[in-house]
Amino acid sequence: MFYKPTWWKEAVGYQIYLKSFKDSNNDGIGDLNGIREKLPYLKDLGITLIWICPFYKSPMDDNGYDVADFFDIDPSFGTLDDMKLLIKDAHKLGIRIIADFVMNHTSDEHAWFIESRKSKDNPYRDYYIWADGKIVDGVETPPTNWASFFGGSCWKKDILTNQYYMKIFSNKMPDLNYKNPKVRHEMMNVATFWLDLGIDGFRIDAVAHLGRKDELIDSTMDTLGKYKPDWRMFSNLPVIFDYLREFKENVFDKYDIVTIGEVGGGATPEEALRYSNLEAGSLNMVFNFDHCWSNNVWDLNKKEQVVVDLVNLKKNFRKWQYGLYGKAWTPIYWLNHDHPRLISQYGDPNNIYLSGSMLGSSLYFMWGTPFVYQGEEIGMTNYPFRTIDDFNDVQDKNNYYLNDIENSPNKDEYIYLMGIKSRDNARTIMSWDSSKYAGFSNVKPWFNILPNHKEYNVKKALEDEKSIYKHYREIFKLRANPKYKDTLIYGSYKQLLPRHKDVYAYVRIGNKKILTVSNFFNKDVNVSIRGYKVKKVLLSNYDNPNKALTNLTLRPYETITYLVE
């Protein structure tokens, strides 16, 4: 075995968007006690690690990623005592918990920022990034032409001191200044507080953006629009690794934890290795997004069907599986709280069980630590957005109003296209049963319930003879099986048929060989896989799967995992 065994390499993760998971006190908002109530459900699925989205005190401009107090729980989610009970009960069931560590920014209602904006010589001024505007053709403009991820400029003018603060996300989320050692010390105290409370690690939000170009110069990117989406100006810069090394040496190394960075900004495997390589990386692994958009959703200009580009998807899988294996560790996941729903993105809303189970086997037998996103295991789909009032996401609303879509003749088309890509799809209410409020609460929830929750919900998934939930459970049982663990967790990955437009096939190689082959489309596909002999079928989403790899006919969305030699 190449890798040293550790608990987080063998874990099966599950991401919880707290606000939408389960409401225990009937106020319409998911909470910590709601998670505690559903721990047996997660245990039964095979989950051993929970990642909880931000639960800190927050004005909720971006649903908790705008933190007003890192040392307390938002009252809508519960209390510190509730968190202690959740950790205790989860640990009893063999489930560890990691928190979302929001390092890049705070809320503008955080005490540090309230002080920082009072005057240019305030002791907290340098906790954030402030700069003067510039005069262009007699008009004041922001310090640079860099765009924000949420639309518009990444700078916001503050009238108290007539300077601009940097905010690469929302106006209400000013960026922290990591050049300031006091900021790094404060945030190390935050990490230590939660680890001492019993948290088992962190998913570090927006870790790629902790550094900024030293010179505040305009981007020369050749794109339309006043503000340039030139993420290189504040993504994956060398200074980040100095900051993270400081966190590792002073905090992370003192605990038996896992640390996972969110690395956006167009990171490559080579850049990811700077974060997480086995020898000198400051993090255990990083999330990347290359495989999340291997379809045509960004190119649609009318109500066309979303189509998977399987060759591109396989290319992205190869890039990261080959690029990191033996050098680092990796998480494997289909989506998180910032992406459309899996069935709508890569599956088939008219064939939810078959396409959903196929997608599960296609990914979760690969190399890496699985992370299931809440509702994925029951086939939750995108929401049918019809008006801007159906949306909650600050990013979508910003873009809608900045582009004056309300008065556009193409408003309906814009709403449709925004809807199929929207982060809000992942944030709809978890479908627990077929009741009025989907078993989430006894009162109307804070956000949308899927119209198809009566047909696709947890209660039905547990009752049905075949369901995505039960298929996922079998995947995770096989990963944990001592017979196959060396191969499915620690073994290498070899992709087969890389240019085939309909079929994804790969083999895992350890002390055994395990081959998975999947038909990504709603049609019969004939394929031949040579060089392997079937010993046993381990899992399929159809009855009576074919045991011959040569001249193999795969039925619509069929997936088969074989023990081979």
Coordinates of C-alpha atoms in Angstrom, one line a residue:
M1 CA 0.0 0.0 0.0
F2 CA 1.5 3.3 -1.1
Y3 CA -0.5 5.5 1.4
K4 CA -0.2 5.5 5.1
P5 CA -3.8 4.7 6.4
T6 CA -5.6 7.5 8.2
W7 CA -9.2 7.9 9.3
W8 CA -10.0 10.7 6.9
K9 CA -8.7 8.7 3.8
E10 CA -11.2 6.0 4.7
A11 CA -14.1 8.3 5.7
V12 CA -17.3 8.8 3.7
G13 CA -18.3 12.5 4.0
Y14 CA -21.7 14.2 3.8
Q15 CA -22.1 17.9 3.4
I16 CA -25.0 19.6 5.3
Y17 CA -26.4 22.9 4.3
L18 CA -27.6 23.5 7.8
K19 CA -30.4 26.0 7.1
S20 CA -32.2 23.6 4.8
F21 CA -31.5 20.2 6.4
K22 CA -33.9 19.7 9.3
D23 CA -35.8 22.1 11.5
S24 CA -36.2 20.7 15.1
N25 CA -38.0 23.6 16.7
N26 CA -40.5 24.5 14.0
D27 CA -39.3 28.0 13.2
G28 CA -38.8 27.2 9.5
I29 CA -35.0 27.1 9.7
G30 CA -32.7 24.0 9.9
D31 CA -30.7 23.7 13.1
L32 CA -28.0 21.7 15.0
N33 CA -30.6 19.7 16.8
G34 CA -32.1 18.8 13.5
I35 CA -28.8 17.2 12.5
R36 CA -28.6 15.4 15.8
E37 CA -32.1 14.0 15.1
K38 CA -30.9 12.6 11.8
L39 CA -27.6 11.1 12.8
P40 CA -29.0 7.5 12.7
Y41 CA -30.1 8.1 9.1
L42 CA -26.6 9.2 8.2
K43 CA -25.1 6.3 10.0
D44 CA -27.3 3.9 8.1
L45 CA -26.2 5.4 4.8
G46 CA -22.6 4.7 5.7
I47 CA -21.5 8.3 6.5
T48 CA -18.6 8.7 8.9
L49 CA -17.8 12.4 8.4
I50 CA -20.1 15.4 8.3
W51 CA -19.1 18.8 6.9
I52 CA -21.5 21.4 8.2
C53 CA -21.8 24.8 6.4
P54 CA -21.3 27.9 8.6
F55 CA -23.2 28.0 11.8
Y56 CA -21.6 31.1 13.3
K57 CA -23.5 34.2 14.3
S58 CA -24.4 36.0 11.1
P59 CA -26.7 38.6 9.6
M60 CA -27.2 36.0 6.8
D61 CA -26.5 38.1 3.8
D62 CA -24.9 35.0 2.2
N63 CA -26.6 32.4 4.4
G64 CA -23.9 32.3 7.1
Y65 CA -20.7 32.9 5.1
D66 CA -20.8 36.4 6.3
V67 CA -19.7 35.9 9.9
A68 CA -20.3 38.4 12.6
D69 CA -18.9 36.4 15.5
F70 CA -16.6 33.4 15.0
F71 CA -17.0 32.2 18.6
D72 CA -20.7 31.8 18.8
I73 CA -23.6 29.9 17.1
D74 CA -26.2 31.9 15.3
P75 CA -29.4 31.8 17.4
S76 CA -31.4 30.5 14.5
F77 CA -29.2 27.3 14.5
G78 CA -29.0 26.7 18.2
T79 CA -26.4 27.2 21.0
L80 CA -22.9 26.2 21.9
D81 CA -24.4 23.5 24.1
D82 CA -26.3 22.2 21.2
M83 CA -23.1 21.9 19.2
K84 CA -21.4 20.1 22.1
L85 CA -24.3 17.6 22.2
L86 CA -24.1 17.1 18.5
I87 CA -20.4 16.4 18.6
K88 CA -20.8 14.0 21.5
D89 CA -23.7 12.1 19.9
A90 CA -22.0 12.0 16.5
H91 CA -18.8 10.6 18.0
K92 CA -20.7 7.9 19.8
L93 CA -21.9 6.7 16.3
G94 CA -18.5 6.9 14.8
I95 CA -19.2 10.0 12.9
R96 CA -16.8 12.9 12.9
I97 CA -17.7 16.6 12.3
I98 CA -15.8 19.2 10.4
A99 CA -16.7 22.9 10.3
D100 CA -16.7 25.4 7.5
F101 CA -13.8 27.8 8.4
V102 CA -14.5 31.1 6.7
M103 CA -11.0 32.6 6.6
N104 CA -11.2 35.0 3.7
H105 CA -13.7 37.6 5.1
T106 CA -16.1 38.6 7.8
S107 CA -19.5 40.2 7.9
D108 CA -19.5 44.0 7.7
E109 CA -21.3 43.7 11.1
H110 CA -18.3 42.0 12.7
A111 CA -16.8 44.0 15.6
W112 CA -13.5 44.2 13.8
F113 CA -15.0 45.8 10.7
I114 CA -17.2 48.2 12.8
E115 CA -14.0 49.4 14.4
S116 CA -11.9 49.3 11.2
R117 CA -14.2 51.7 9.3
K118 CA -14.3 54.4 12.0
S119 CA -11.1 56.1 11.0
K120 CA -7.9 55.6 9.0
D121 CA -5.8 55.3 12.2
N122 CA -8.1 52.9 14.0
P123 CA -6.1 49.9 15.5
Y124 CA -8.4 47.6 13.4
R125 CA -8.0 49.5 10.2
D126 CA -5.4 47.1 8.8
Y127 CA -7.5 44.1 9.6
Y128 CA -9.1 44.8 6.2
I129 CA -7.8 46.0 2.8
W130 CA -8.5 49.7 2.3
A131 CA -7.4 51.9 -0.6
D132 CA -8.1 55.3 -2.2
G133 CA -10.1 55.5 -5.3
K134 CA -8.6 56.9 -8.5
I135 CA -9.7 59.7 -10.8
V136 CA -10.3 58.8 -14.4
D137 CA -11.4 61.5 -16.8
G138 CA -12.5 63.6 -13.9
V139 CA -14.6 60.8 -12.3
E140 CA -13.7 58.8 -9.2
T141 CA -13.5 55.0 -9.8
P142 CA -12.6 52.1 -7.5
P143 CA -8.8 51.4 -6.9
T144 CA -8.7 48.7 -9.6
N145 CA -11.0 47.3 -12.3
W146 CA -11.1 43.9 -10.7
A147 CA -14.5 42.2 -10.7
S148 CA -16.2 40.6 -7.7
F149 CA -17.4 36.9 -7.9
F150 CA -20.8 38.2 -7.1
G151 CA -20.9 40.8 -9.9
G152 CA -19.8 44.4 -10.1
S153 CA -16.5 45.7 -8.6
C154 CA -14.6 43.9 -5.9
W155 CA -14.3 47.3 -4.1
K156 CA -17.0 49.1 -2.1
K157 CA -16.7 52.8 -1.1
D158 CA -17.3 53.6 2.6
I159 CA -18.5 57.1 3.2
L160 CA -17.1 57.4 6.7
T161 CA -13.5 57.7 5.5
N162 CA -14.0 58.0 1.7
Q163 CA -11.9 55.0 1.1
Y164 CA -12.7 51.7 -0.6
Y165 CA -12.6 48.3 1.1
M166 CA -12.0 45.1 -0.9
K167 CA -14.7 42.5 -1.0
I168 CA -14.3 39.8 -3.6
F169 CA -17.8 38.4 -2.7
S170 CA -20.7 40.4 -1.3
N171 CA -20.6 44.1 -0.4
K172 CA -21.4 42.9 3.2
M173 CA -18.4 40.6 3.3
P174 CA -15.2 42.7 3.6
D175 CA -11.9 40.7 3.0
L176 CA -9.5 40.2 5.8
N177 CA -5.9 41.4 5.4
Y178 CA -3.6 38.4 6.0
K179 CA -0.5 40.5 5.6
N180 CA -1.4 41.7 9.1
P181 CA 0.1 39.2 11.6
K182 CA -2.6 40.2 14.1
V183 CA -5.3 38.9 11.7
R184 CA -3.5 35.6 11.3
H185 CA -3.2 35.3 15.1
E186 CA -6.9 36.1 15.6
M187 CA -7.9 33.5 13.1
M188 CA -5.6 30.9 14.6
N189 CA -7.5 31.6 17.9
V190 CA -10.8 30.9 16.1
A191 CA -9.5 27.5 14.8
T192 CA -8.1 26.6 18.2
F193 CA -11.4 27.4 19.9
W194 CA -13.4 25.0 17.7
L195 CA -10.9 22.2 17.8
D196 CA -10.8 22.4 21.5
L197 CA -14.6 22.1 21.5
G198 CA -14.2 18.7 19.7
I199 CA -14.5 19.6 16.0
D200 CA -12.5 17.1 13.9
G201 CA -11.2 19.5 11.3
F202 CA -12.1 22.2 8.7
R203 CA -13.3 22.7 5.2
I204 CA -11.6 26.0 4.6
D205 CA -13.7 28.3 2.5
A206 CA -12.2 30.4 -0.3
V207 CA -8.7 29.5 0.8
A208 CA -7.3 30.3 -2.6
H209 CA -8.0 34.0 -2.1
L210 CA -6.1 34.8 1.1
G211 CA -3.4 36.6 -0.8
R212 CA -3.7 39.7 -3.1
K213 CA -1.4 41.1 -5.8
D214 CA 0.9 43.6 -4.0
E215 CA 0.4 46.2 -6.6
L216 CA -3.2 47.5 -7.1
I217 CA -3.0 47.7 -10.9
D218 CA -5.8 47.3 -13.4
S219 CA -6.3 44.0 -15.2
T220 CA -5.6 44.0 -18.9
M221 CA -7.9 41.1 -19.5
D222 CA -9.7 41.5 -22.8
T223 CA -13.3 41.0 -21.8
L224 CA -16.5 43.0 -22.1
G225 CA -17.6 45.1 -19.2
K226 CA -16.1 47.7 -16.9
Y227 CA -14.9 45.2 -14.3
K228 CA -12.6 42.3 -15.3
P229 CA -13.1 38.7 -13.9
D230 CA -9.3 38.3 -13.6
W231 CA -9.2 36.0 -10.6
R232 CA -5.4 35.7 -10.9
M233 CA -5.2 39.0 -9.0
F234 CA -6.4 37.3 -5.8
S235 CA -6.2 33.6 -6.4
N236 CA -3.5 30.9 -5.6
L237 CA -0.7 33.5 -5.0
P238 CA 2.6 32.2 -3.4
V239 CA 2.1 34.1 -0.2
I240 CA -0.9 32.0 0.7
F241 CA 1.3 29.0 1.3
D242 CA 3.3 31.0 3.9
Y243 CA 0.1 31.8 5.7
L244 CA -1.2 28.2 5.7
R245 CA 2.2 26.8 6.9
E246 CA 1.9 29.1 9.9
F247 CA -1.6 27.8 10.6
K248 CA -0.4 24.2 10.2
E249 CA 2.6 24.6 12.5
N250 CA 0.8 26.6 15.2
V251 CA -2.6 24.9 15.1
F252 CA -3.4 22.1 12.8
D253 CA -0.5 19.8 13.6
K254 CA -1.5 19.8 17.3
Y255 CA -4.7 17.8 16.6
D256 CA -5.8 14.6 14.9
I257 CA -7.9 16.4 12.3
V258 CA -8.5 16.8 8.6
T259 CA -8.1 20.0 6.7
I260 CA -9.7 20.5 3.2
G261 CA -9.2 23.7 1.2
E262 CA -11.7 25.1 -1.3
V263 CA -9.4 26.0 -4.2
G264 CA -11.1 28.0 -6.9
G265 CA -9.7 30.6 -9.2
G266 CA -8.8 28.1 -11.9
A267 CA -6.3 26.1 -9.9
T268 CA -4.4 23.3 -11.7
P269 CA -3.3 20.0 -10.1
E270 CA 0.2 21.4 -9.9
E271 CA -1.1 24.4 -7.9
A272 CA -3.2 22.0 -5.8
L273 CA -0.1 20.1 -4.9
R274 CA 1.3 23.2 -3.3
Y275 CA -1.6 23.1 -0.9
S276 CA -1.7 19.4 -0.1
N277 CA 1.3 17.4 -1.3
L278 CA 2.2 14.6 1.1
E279 CA 5.7 15.9 2.0
A280 CA 5.2 19.6 2.6
G281 CA 1.5 20.5 2.1
S282 CA -0.2 22.5 4.8
L283 CA -3.6 21.0 4.0
N284 CA -4.7 17.3 3.7
M285 CA -6.6 17.8 0.5
V286 CA -8.4 20.4 -1.7
F287 CA -11.7 20.7 -3.5
N288 CA -11.4 21.7 -7.1
F289 CA -14.3 22.4 -9.6
D290 CA -13.0 21.3 -13.0
H291 CA -15.4 18.4 -13.3
C292 CA -18.5 20.3 -12.1
W293 CA -19.4 22.0 -15.4
S294 CA -18.7 19.4 -18.1
N295 CA -21.9 20.1 -20.0
N296 CA -23.4 22.9 -22.1
V297 CA -25.1 25.0 -19.4
W298 CA -22.9 28.0 -19.9
D299 CA -23.5 28.0 -23.7
L300 CA -27.3 27.7 -23.7
N301 CA -29.0 30.8 -25.1
K302 CA -32.6 29.5 -25.1
K303 CA -34.6 26.7 -23.5
E304 CA -32.4 23.9 -24.8
Q305 CA -31.7 20.6 -23.1
V306 CA -28.6 20.3 -20.8
V307 CA -26.3 17.8 -22.4
V308 CA -23.3 16.1 -20.7
D309 CA -19.9 16.3 -22.4
L310 CA -18.7 13.0 -21.2
V311 CA -15.4 13.1 -23.0
N312 CA -14.6 16.4 -21.3
L313 CA -15.8 15.1 -17.9
K314 CA -13.5 12.1 -18.3
K315 CA -10.6 14.4 -19.3
N316 CA -11.1 16.3 -16.1
F317 CA -11.2 13.1 -14.0
R318 CA -8.0 11.9 -15.6
K319 CA -6.3 15.3 -15.0
W320 CA -6.9 15.2 -11.2
Q321 CA -6.7 11.4 -10.5
Y322 CA -3.5 11.0 -12.4
G323 CA -2.1 14.4 -11.4
L324 CA -2.5 13.8 -7.6
Y325 CA -2.3 10.0 -7.0
G326 CA 0.8 9.1 -5.1
K327 CA 1.6 12.8 -4.4
A328 CA -1.4 14.0 -2.4
W329 CA -4.9 12.9 -1.3
T330 CA -8.2 14.2 -2.9
P331 CA -11.9 14.5 -2.1
I332 CA -14.3 13.1 -4.7
Y333 CA -17.7 14.8 -5.0
W334 CA -20.3 15.8 -7.6
L335 CA -21.6 19.0 -6.1
N336 CA -21.7 21.3 -3.1
H337 CA -23.9 24.2 -1.9
D338 CA -22.7 26.3 -4.8
H339 CA -23.8 24.0 -7.7
P340 CA -26.9 22.9 -9.5
R341 CA -28.4 19.5 -8.5
L342 CA -26.6 16.4 -9.8
I343 CA -29.6 14.8 -11.5
S344 CA -30.3 18.0 -13.4
Q345 CA -26.7 18.6 -14.2
Y346 CA -25.5 15.2 -15.3
G347 CA -28.4 12.9 -14.9
D348 CA -32.0 12.7 -16.1
P349 CA -34.9 14.1 -14.2
N350 CA -37.2 11.6 -16.0
N351 CA -35.0 8.6 -15.0
I352 CA -34.0 9.6 -11.5
Y353 CA -33.2 6.2 -10.0
L354 CA -31.3 4.8 -13.0
S355 CA -29.3 8.0 -13.7
G356 CA -28.7 8.8 -10.1
S357 CA -27.4 5.4 -9.1
M358 CA -25.2 5.3 -12.3
L359 CA -23.7 8.6 -11.3
G360 CA -23.0 7.3 -7.8
S361 CA -21.1 4.3 -9.0
S362 CA -19.3 6.4 -11.6
L363 CA -17.7 8.6 -9.0
Y364 CA -17.6 7.0 -5.6
F365 CA -15.6 3.9 -6.7
M366 CA -12.9 6.3 -7.8
W367 CA -9.8 7.2 -5.7
G368 CA -10.4 9.7 -2.9
T369 CA -12.6 10.5 0.0
P370 CA -16.3 10.7 -1.0
F371 CA -18.4 13.7 -0.1
V372 CA -22.2 13.3 -0.7
Y373 CA -24.2 16.6 -0.8
Q374 CA -27.5 16.5 1.2
G375 CA -30.4 15.2 -0.9
E376 CA -28.1 13.8 -3.6
E377 CA -28.7 10.3 -2.2
I378 CA -32.4 10.6 -2.8
G379 CA -32.2 12.2 -6.3
M380 CA -33.2 15.8 -5.5
T381 CA -33.4 17.9 -8.7
N382 CA -33.2 21.6 -9.6
Y383 CA -36.0 23.9 -8.6
P384 CA -38.3 25.3 -11.4
F385 CA -37.6 29.0 -10.9
R386 CA -40.1 31.3 -12.6
T387 CA -39.5 34.8 -11.2
I388 CA -36.7 36.7 -9.4
D389 CA -38.7 36.3 -6.2
D390 CA -38.2 32.5 -6.3
F391 CA -34.4 33.1 -5.8
N392 CA -32.6 33.8 -2.5
D393 CA -29.0 33.9 -3.6
V394 CA -27.3 37.2 -3.2
Q395 CA -25.1 36.4 -6.3
D396 CA -28.1 35.8 -8.6
K397 CA -30.0 38.8 -7.3
N398 CA -26.9 41.1 -7.7
N399 CA -26.4 40.0 -11.3
Y400 CA -30.1 40.3 -12.1
Y401 CA -30.4 43.9 -10.9
L402 CA -26.9 45.0 -12.1
N403 CA -27.9 44.0 -15.6
D404 CA -31.4 45.6 -15.3
I405 CA -33.0 42.3 -16.3
E406 CA -36.3 43.4 -14.8
N407 CA -36.9 45.7 -17.8
S408 CA -35.4 43.4 -20.4
P409 CA -37.6 41.7 -23.1
N410 CA -35.5 38.6 -22.5
K411 CA -36.4 38.4 -18.8
D412 CA -38.0 35.0 -18.9
E413 CA -35.1 33.4 -20.8
Y414 CA -32.6 35.0 -18.4
I415 CA -34.5 33.6 -15.4
Y416 CA -34.5 30.1 -17.0
L417 CA -30.8 30.2 -17.8
M418 CA -29.9 31.7 -14.4
G419 CA -32.1 29.0 -12.7
I420 CA -30.4 26.0 -14.3
K421 CA -27.0 27.3 -13.0
S422 CA -28.1 28.8 -9.7
R423 CA -26.5 28.0 -6.3
D424 CA -30.1 28.1 -4.9
N425 CA -30.8 24.7 -6.5
A426 CA -28.6 23.1 -3.8
R427 CA -30.2 25.1 -1.0
T428 CA -33.8 24.0 -1.4
I429 CA -35.4 22.2 1.6
M430 CA -34.4 18.6 2.2
S431 CA -37.2 16.2 1.2
W432 CA -37.7 13.9 4.2
D433 CA -41.3 12.7 3.3
S434 CA -44.3 13.6 1.2
S435 CA -46.0 15.8 3.8
K436 CA -46.9 19.5 3.1
Y437 CA -43.5 20.8 4.3
A438 CA -41.5 17.7 3.2
G439 CA -40.9 16.5 6.8
F440 CA -38.5 19.4 7.3
S441 CA -40.7 21.3 9.6
N442 CA -44.3 21.8 10.8
V443 CA -44.3 25.4 9.5
K444 CA -43.5 27.0 6.2
P445 CA -39.7 26.7 5.6
W446 CA -37.5 29.7 4.9
F447 CA -37.0 28.6 1.3
N448 CA -38.4 26.5 -1.6
I449 CA -39.6 22.9 -1.4
L450 CA -39.2 20.8 -4.5
P451 CA -42.5 20.2 -6.3
N452 CA -41.5 16.5 -6.7
H453 CA -40.9 15.9 -3.0
K454 CA -43.9 13.7 -2.8
E455 CA -42.4 11.2 -5.2
Y456 CA -38.7 11.5 -4.2
N457 CA -38.0 11.7 -0.5
V458 CA -36.1 9.9 2.3
K459 CA -39.1 7.9 3.6
K460 CA -39.9 6.6 0.1
A461 CA -36.2 5.9 -0.6
L462 CA -36.0 3.7 2.5
E463 CA -39.2 1.9 1.6
D464 CA -38.6 1.3 -2.1
E465 CA -36.9 -2.0 -3.1
K466 CA -34.6 0.0 -5.3
S467 CA -33.5 3.6 -4.6
I468 CA -30.5 5.8 -5.1
Y469 CA -30.1 5.8 -1.3
K470 CA -29.9 2.0 -1.2
H471 CA -27.5 2.0 -4.1
Y472 CA -25.2 4.6 -2.4
R473 CA -25.3 2.5 0.8
E474 CA -24.1 -0.5 -1.1
I475 CA -21.2 1.5 -2.6
F476 CA -20.1 2.6 0.8
K477 CA -20.4 -0.9 2.2
L478 CA -18.1 -2.2 -0.5
R479 CA -15.6 0.7 0.1
A480 CA -15.5 -0.4 3.8
N481 CA -15.4 -4.1 3.2
P482 CA -12.0 -5.5 4.3
K483 CA -11.8 -7.6 1.2
Y484 CA -11.9 -4.5 -1.1
K485 CA -10.6 -1.6 1.1
D486 CA -7.0 -1.8 -0.1
T487 CA -8.2 -1.5 -3.7
L488 CA -11.2 0.9 -3.4
I489 CA -9.6 3.3 -0.9
Y490 CA -5.9 3.1 -1.5
G491 CA -5.5 1.6 -5.0
S492 CA -4.6 3.4 -8.1
Y493 CA -7.0 4.5 -10.9
K494 CA -6.8 3.7 -14.6
Q495 CA -9.3 5.2 -17.0
L496 CA -10.4 3.1 -20.0
L497 CA -12.0 4.2 -23.2
P498 CA -11.1 7.9 -22.7
R499 CA -12.6 9.0 -26.1
H500 CA -15.8 7.0 -25.9
K501 CA -18.7 9.5 -26.0
D502 CA -21.3 7.5 -24.1
V503 CA -19.4 5.2 -21.7
Y504 CA -17.2 5.9 -18.7
A505 CA -15.1 3.0 -17.5
Y506 CA -12.2 2.7 -15.1
V507 CA -10.4 0.1 -13.1
R508 CA -9.1 0.4 -9.5
I509 CA -5.9 -1.5 -8.9
G510 CA -4.7 -2.6 -5.4
N511 CA -4.5 -6.2 -4.1
K512 CA -7.5 -6.8 -6.3
K513 CA -8.8 -5.2 -9.5
I514 CA -12.3 -3.6 -9.5
L515 CA -13.7 -2.3 -12.8
T516 CA -16.7 0.1 -13.1
V517 CA -18.4 0.7 -16.4
S518 CA -21.3 3.2 -16.8
N519 CA -23.6 4.3 -19.7
F520 CA -24.2 8.0 -19.2
F521 CA -27.2 8.2 -21.6
N522 CA -30.8 7.1 -22.1
K523 CA -30.1 4.5 -24.9
D524 CA -28.5 1.1 -25.3
V525 CA -24.8 1.3 -25.9
N526 CA -22.5 -1.6 -27.0
V527 CA -18.9 -1.6 -25.9
S528 CA -16.0 -4.0 -25.6
I529 CA -13.5 -3.8 -22.8
R530 CA -10.5 -6.1 -23.3
G531 CA -7.7 -7.3 -21.1
Y532 CA -9.9 -8.1 -18.1
K533 CA -11.9 -11.2 -17.1
V534 CA -14.9 -11.0 -14.8
K535 CA -14.7 -12.9 -11.6
K536 CA -17.8 -11.4 -9.9
V537 CA -20.4 -8.6 -10.2
L538 CA -20.2 -6.5 -7.1
L539 CA -22.9 -4.0 -7.8
S540 CA -25.3 -2.9 -10.6
N541 CA -28.4 -0.8 -10.9
Y542 CA -30.2 -3.4 -13.1
D543 CA -31.1 -7.0 -12.5
N544 CA -29.2 -9.6 -14.4
P545 CA -26.2 -7.5 -15.5
N546 CA -24.1 -8.8 -18.3
K547 CA -21.0 -10.6 -17.2
A548 CA -19.1 -10.5 -20.5
L549 CA -16.9 -7.5 -21.0
T550 CA -16.5 -8.1 -24.8
N551 CA -19.5 -7.1 -26.8
L552 CA -21.1 -5.7 -23.6
T553 CA -24.5 -4.1 -24.2
L554 CA -25.3 -1.5 -21.5
R555 CA -28.9 -0.5 -21.0
P556 CA -30.0 3.1 -20.5
Y557 CA -28.0 4.6 -17.5
E558 CA -26.7 1.1 -16.6
T559 CA -23.7 0.9 -14.3
I560 CA -21.9 -2.3 -13.4
T561 CA -19.0 -2.8 -11.0
Y562 CA -17.0 -6.0 -11.4
L563 CA -14.3 -7.8 -9.5
V564 CA -11.9 -8.7 -12.4
E565 CA -8.6 -10.3 -13.1

